[in-house]
mmCIF file of C-alpha atoms and ligand atoms in Angstrom:
data_model
loop_
_atom_site.group_PDB
_atom_site.id
_atom_site.type_symbol
_atom_site.label_atom_id
_atom_site.label_comp_id
_atom_site.label_asym_id
_atom_site.label_seq_id
_atom_site.Cartn_x
_atom_site.Cartn_y
_atom_site.Cartn_z
ATOM 1 C CA MET F 1 114.119 68.400 105.490
ATOM 2 C CA ASP F 2 114.074 65.587 108.010
ATOM 3 C CA ILE F 3 111.000 64.077 109.687
ATOM 4 C CA ASP F 4 112.106 65.606 112.987
ATOM 5 C CA ASP F 5 111.953 69.106 111.465
ATOM 6 C CA VAL F 6 108.161 68.802 111.055
ATOM 7 C CA ARG F 7 107.395 66.040 113.553
ATOM 8 C CA ASP F 8 104.609 68.110 115.177
ATOM 9 C CA ASP F 9 102.717 68.240 111.866
ATOM 10 C CA LEU F 10 102.558 64.449 111.622
ATOM 11 C CA SER F 11 100.152 62.190 113.480
ATOM 12 C CA GLN F 12 102.333 59.186 112.683
ATOM 13 C CA VAL F 13 105.677 58.427 111.101
ATOM 14 C CA LEU F 14 105.275 55.531 108.685
ATOM 15 C CA TYR F 15 108.761 55.059 107.230
ATOM 16 C CA SER F 16 112.143 56.564 107.916
ATOM 17 C CA ARG F 17 114.607 57.674 105.293
ATOM 18 C CA GLU F 18 116.647 54.518 105.964
ATOM 19 C CA GLN F 19 113.682 52.157 105.582
ATOM 20 C CA ILE F 20 112.685 53.731 102.278
ATOM 21 C CA ASP F 21 116.263 53.680 101.053
ATOM 22 C CA GLU F 22 116.655 49.988 101.843
ATOM 23 C CA ARG F 23 113.391 49.054 100.134
ATOM 24 C CA ILE F 24 114.208 51.040 96.990
ATOM 25 C CA ARG F 25 117.569 49.273 96.813
ATOM 26 C CA GLN F 26 115.835 45.887 96.999
ATOM 27 C CA ILE F 27 113.527 46.888 94.167
ATOM 28 C CA ALA F 28 116.456 48.180 92.111
ATOM 29 C CA ALA F 29 118.103 44.750 92.425
ATOM 30 C CA GLU F 30 114.887 43.138 91.142
ATOM 31 C CA VAL F 31 114.704 45.589 88.246
ATOM 32 C CA ASP F 32 118.357 44.900 87.370
ATOM 33 C CA ARG F 33 117.609 41.187 87.260
ATOM 34 C CA ASP F 34 114.284 41.453 85.398
ATOM 35 C CA TYR F 35 115.614 43.791 82.700
ATOM 36 C CA GLU F 36 119.016 42.196 82.181
ATOM 37 C CA GLY F 37 120.076 42.620 78.561
ATOM 38 C CA LYS F 38 117.215 45.025 77.808
ATOM 39 C CA ASP F 39 117.297 48.781 77.269
ATOM 40 C CA LEU F 40 115.301 50.184 80.142
ATOM 41 C CA LEU F 41 113.413 53.458 79.917
ATOM 42 C CA LEU F 42 112.205 54.894 83.216
ATOM 43 C CA VAL F 43 109.254 57.267 82.854
ATOM 44 C CA GLY F 44 108.768 59.445 85.905
ATOM 45 C CA VAL F 45 105.481 61.203 86.593
ATOM 46 C CA LEU F 46 106.019 64.747 87.786
ATOM 47 C CA ASN F 47 106.131 66.133 90.379
ATOM 48 C CA GLY F 48 105.837 63.507 93.081
ATOM 49 C CA ALA F 49 108.126 60.905 91.507
ATOM 50 C CA ILE F 50 111.272 63.017 91.592
ATOM 51 C CA MET F 51 112.616 61.430 94.779
ATOM 52 C CA VAL F 52 111.882 57.810 93.923
ATOM 53 C CA MET F 53 113.177 58.287 90.376
ATOM 54 C CA SER F 54 116.385 59.739 91.717
ATOM 55 C CA ASP F 55 116.884 56.943 94.255
ATOM 56 C CA LEU F 56 115.781 54.034 92.055
ATOM 57 C CA SER F 57 117.886 55.079 89.072
ATOM 58 C CA ARG F 58 121.003 55.554 91.166
ATOM 59 C CA ALA F 59 120.520 52.213 92.918
ATOM 60 C CA LEU F 60 120.467 50.348 89.576
ATOM 61 C CA ARG F 61 123.675 48.615 88.552
ATOM 62 C CA SER F 62 122.831 48.849 84.861
ATOM 63 C CA HIS F 63 122.130 51.652 82.397
ATOM 64 C CA CYS F 64 118.738 53.261 82.102
ATOM 65 C CA GLU F 65 117.281 56.253 80.322
ATOM 66 C CA MET F 66 115.034 58.671 82.161
ATOM 67 C CA GLU F 67 112.095 60.613 80.765
ATOM 68 C CA TRP F 68 109.371 62.639 82.424
ATOM 69 C CA MET F 69 105.698 63.255 81.953
ATOM 70 C CA ALA F 70 103.559 65.881 83.613
ATOM 71 C CA ILE F 71 99.879 65.143 83.835
ATOM 72 C CA SER F 72 96.955 66.738 85.528
ATOM 73 C CA SER F 73 93.670 65.153 86.413
ATOM 74 C CA TYR F 74 90.483 66.945 85.636
ATOM 75 C CA GLY F 75 87.720 66.948 88.183
ATOM 76 C CA ALA F 76 86.682 68.686 91.323
ATOM 77 C CA GLY F 77 88.450 68.644 94.645
ATOM 78 C CA THR F 78 91.281 66.404 95.698
ATOM 79 C CA ALA F 79 89.761 63.160 94.446
ATOM 80 C CA SER F 80 91.308 61.656 91.348
ATOM 81 C CA SER F 81 88.851 61.505 88.448
ATOM 82 C CA GLY F 82 90.872 59.340 86.069
ATOM 83 C CA VAL F 83 90.392 61.882 83.299
ATOM 84 C CA VAL F 84 93.902 63.001 82.613
ATOM 85 C CA ARG F 85 95.424 65.815 80.604
ATOM 86 C CA ILE F 86 99.032 65.543 79.437
ATOM 87 C CA LEU F 87 100.868 68.769 80.289
ATOM 88 C CA LYS F 88 104.321 67.551 79.305
ATOM 89 C CA ASP F 89 104.801 64.564 77.049
ATOM 90 C CA LEU F 90 107.790 62.285 76.448
ATOM 91 C CA SER F 91 110.424 63.393 73.985
ATOM 92 C CA VAL F 92 111.271 59.873 72.798
ATOM 93 C CA ASP F 93 109.605 57.264 70.617
ATOM 94 C CA LEU F 94 108.397 54.234 72.586
ATOM 95 C CA VAL F 95 108.307 51.708 69.739
ATOM 96 C CA GLY F 96 110.080 48.556 70.907
ATOM 97 C CA ARG F 97 111.107 50.076 74.237
ATOM 98 C CA HIS F 98 110.878 48.506 77.678
ATOM 99 C CA VAL F 99 109.088 51.154 79.728
ATOM 100 C CA LEU F 100 108.935 51.247 83.506
ATOM 101 C CA ILE F 101 106.621 53.957 84.847
ATOM 102 C CA VAL F 102 107.953 55.350 88.130
ATOM 103 C CA GLU F 103 105.394 56.791 90.555
ATOM 104 C CA ASP F 104 105.432 58.063 94.106
ATOM 105 C CA ILE F 105 101.980 56.748 94.952
ATOM 106 C CA VAL F 106 99.134 54.685 93.579
ATOM 107 C CA ASP F 107 96.018 55.956 95.272
ATOM 108 C CA THR F 108 92.825 55.211 93.300
ATOM 109 C CA GLY F 109 94.962 53.936 90.414
ATOM 110 C CA LEU F 110 92.939 55.991 87.938
ATOM 111 C CA THR F 111 95.869 58.147 86.827
ATOM 112 C CA LEU F 112 97.998 55.112 86.107
ATOM 113 C CA ALA F 113 95.252 53.235 84.305
ATOM 114 C CA TYR F 114 95.041 56.133 81.877
ATOM 115 C CA LEU F 115 98.797 56.435 81.567
ATOM 116 C CA VAL F 116 99.414 52.732 80.940
ATOM 117 C CA GLU F 117 96.777 52.674 78.225
ATOM 118 C CA ASN F 118 98.198 55.817 76.660
ATOM 119 C CA LEU F 119 101.788 54.488 76.623
ATOM 120 C CA ARG F 120 100.795 50.984 75.443
ATOM 121 C CA ALA F 121 99.179 52.559 72.384
ATOM 122 C CA ARG F 122 102.609 53.875 71.325
ATOM 123 C CA GLY F 123 103.993 50.409 70.506
ATOM 124 C CA PRO F 124 106.471 49.685 73.318
ATOM 125 C CA ALA F 125 107.863 46.179 73.918
ATOM 126 C CA SER F 126 106.570 46.333 77.510
ATOM 127 C CA VAL F 127 105.035 48.726 80.039
ATOM 128 C CA GLU F 128 105.287 48.037 83.759
ATOM 129 C CA ILE F 129 104.800 50.125 86.903
ATOM 130 C CA MET F 130 106.970 50.804 89.924
ATOM 131 C CA THR F 131 105.580 52.830 92.816
ATOM 132 C CA ALA F 132 107.094 53.823 96.120
ATOM 133 C CA PHE F 133 103.744 53.617 97.927
ATOM 134 C CA ARG F 134 100.326 52.129 97.300
ATOM 135 C CA LYS F 135 97.011 52.459 99.145
ATOM 136 C CA PRO F 136 95.317 49.074 98.641
ATOM 137 C CA GLU F 137 92.069 50.294 100.236
ATOM 138 C CA ALA F 138 91.754 53.186 97.770
ATOM 139 C CA ILE F 139 92.343 51.329 94.513
ATOM 140 C CA LYS F 140 89.368 51.446 92.166
ATOM 141 C CA ASN F 141 90.568 49.227 89.329
ATOM 142 C CA LYS F 142 92.710 46.200 88.599
ATOM 143 C CA ILE F 143 95.939 47.733 87.396
ATOM 144 C CA THR F 144 98.951 45.491 87.873
ATOM 145 C CA VAL F 145 101.800 47.170 89.713
ATOM 146 C CA LYS F 146 104.947 45.114 89.250
ATOM 147 C CA TYR F 147 107.066 46.765 91.957
ATOM 148 C CA VAL F 148 105.611 48.232 95.162
ATOM 149 C CA GLY F 149 107.773 49.819 97.830
ATOM 150 C CA PHE F 150 105.216 49.808 100.635
ATOM 151 C CA ASP F 151 101.494 49.258 100.989
ATOM 152 C CA ILE F 152 100.188 51.999 103.266
ATOM 153 C CA PRO F 153 96.930 52.898 105.041
ATOM 154 C CA ASN F 154 94.330 55.031 103.288
ATOM 155 C CA GLN F 155 95.433 58.249 105.009
ATOM 156 C CA PHE F 156 96.784 61.608 103.835
ATOM 157 C CA VAL F 157 100.528 61.007 103.648
ATOM 158 C CA VAL F 158 103.368 63.423 102.979
ATOM 159 C CA GLY F 159 107.099 63.254 102.390
ATOM 160 C CA TYR F 160 109.406 61.553 99.891
ATOM 161 C CA GLY F 161 107.916 63.544 97.003
ATOM 162 C CA LEU F 162 104.346 63.666 98.317
ATOM 163 C CA ASP F 163 103.035 67.106 99.166
ATOM 164 C CA TYR F 164 100.288 68.940 100.926
ATOM 165 C CA ALA F 165 99.661 72.309 99.245
ATOM 166 C CA GLY F 166 103.160 72.161 97.785
ATOM 167 C CA LYS F 167 104.894 71.500 101.092
ATOM 168 C CA TYR F 168 106.551 68.426 102.672
ATOM 169 C CA ARG F 169 107.726 67.077 99.305
ATOM 170 C CA ASN F 170 111.314 67.496 100.460
ATOM 171 C CA MET F 171 110.797 65.632 103.732
ATOM 172 C CA THR F 172 113.008 62.542 103.732
ATOM 173 C CA GLY F 173 110.659 59.909 105.208
ATOM 174 C CA LEU F 174 106.919 59.284 104.947
ATOM 175 C CA GLY F 175 104.335 60.309 107.539
ATOM 176 C CA ILE F 176 100.615 60.765 108.027
ATOM 177 C CA LEU F 177 99.743 64.467 108.051
ATOM 178 C CA ASP F 178 97.964 65.480 111.237
ATOM 179 C CA PRO F 179 94.467 66.769 110.298
ATOM 180 C CA LYS F 180 95.082 69.857 112.423
ATOM 181 C CA VAL F 181 97.415 71.080 109.659
ATOM 182 C CA TYR F 182 94.711 71.202 106.996
ATOM 183 C CA LEU F 183 91.705 71.820 109.232
ATOM 184 C CA GLN F 184 93.149 75.025 110.611
ATOM 185 C CA GLU F 185 93.397 76.605 107.143
HETATM 186 C C1 PRP S 1 99.672 61.905 92.596
HETATM 187 C C2 PRP S 1 100.625 60.776 92.225
HETATM 188 C C3 PRP S 1 99.930 60.076 91.113
HETATM 189 C C4 PRP S 1 98.475 60.306 91.411
HETATM 190 C C5 PRP S 1 97.902 59.077 92.003
HETATM 191 O O1 PRP S 1 99.924 63.001 91.794
HETATM 192 O O2 PRP S 1 101.885 61.249 91.832
HETATM 193 O O3 PRP S 1 100.286 60.604 89.863
HETATM 194 O O4 PRP S 1 98.371 61.371 92.360
HETATM 195 O O5 PRP S 1 96.540 59.226 92.242
HETATM 196 P P1 PRP S 1 95.480 58.162 91.736
HETATM 197 O O6 PRP S 1 96.073 56.785 91.926
HETATM 198 O O7 PRP S 1 94.301 58.381 92.648
HETATM 199 O O8 PRP S 1 95.167 58.438 90.324
HETATM 200 P P2 PRP S 1 99.330 64.467 92.095
HETATM 201 O O9 PRP S 1 98.125 64.656 91.228
HETATM 202 O O10 PRP S 1 99.148 64.624 93.563
HETATM 203 O O11 PRP S 1 100.462 65.432 91.536
HETATM 204 P P3 PRP S 1 101.962 65.682 92.087
HETATM 205 O O12 PRP S 1 102.715 64.390 91.883
HETATM 206 O O13 PRP S 1 102.482 66.775 91.228
HETATM 207 O O14 PRP S 1 101.846 66.060 93.551
#
């Protein structure tokens, strides 16, 4: 689905498919350089990271393994609580591995803080984070994100893996959802 297919639902288009693609390629070149000679394990966080995982991994010039985790945050409403339940865990041992967590968005950062701590406890050689988008105004802790695609405003965004009520995940770019879409429900 292209941005133009749902343009009326968006109050603003933030990034086009081409802009995201170019930025992910730049990051892939950095990852290639930083992990040269190391066995890289990409850990994607379902469901939102499917697009960025697919694009980042294919833009790499070197080998990588891919694994997935599914997690769910406890707590009321849409706000992240930082208390996380693992719904699907990794199927590999992390001892000695170079792990790069791949996320669609860092919002409060609470999910990732939990995840990094959880993965570090498994004895990897390193754990770093790559995210397609980050909301600097929403971050509630000091997690270090090594690779950031774009810093974005603290608004409800959809597309490129990010959903509203399960929809818009398959939209190619990133846009701010017009409040009329969720206020009318
Ligand atoms: C999103 C995103 C991160 C998390 C970030 O997942 O993929 O995992 O929220 O929020 P935080 O920084 O405030 O902790 P979501 O729970 O929306 O699940 P989804 O990826 O399946 O849509």
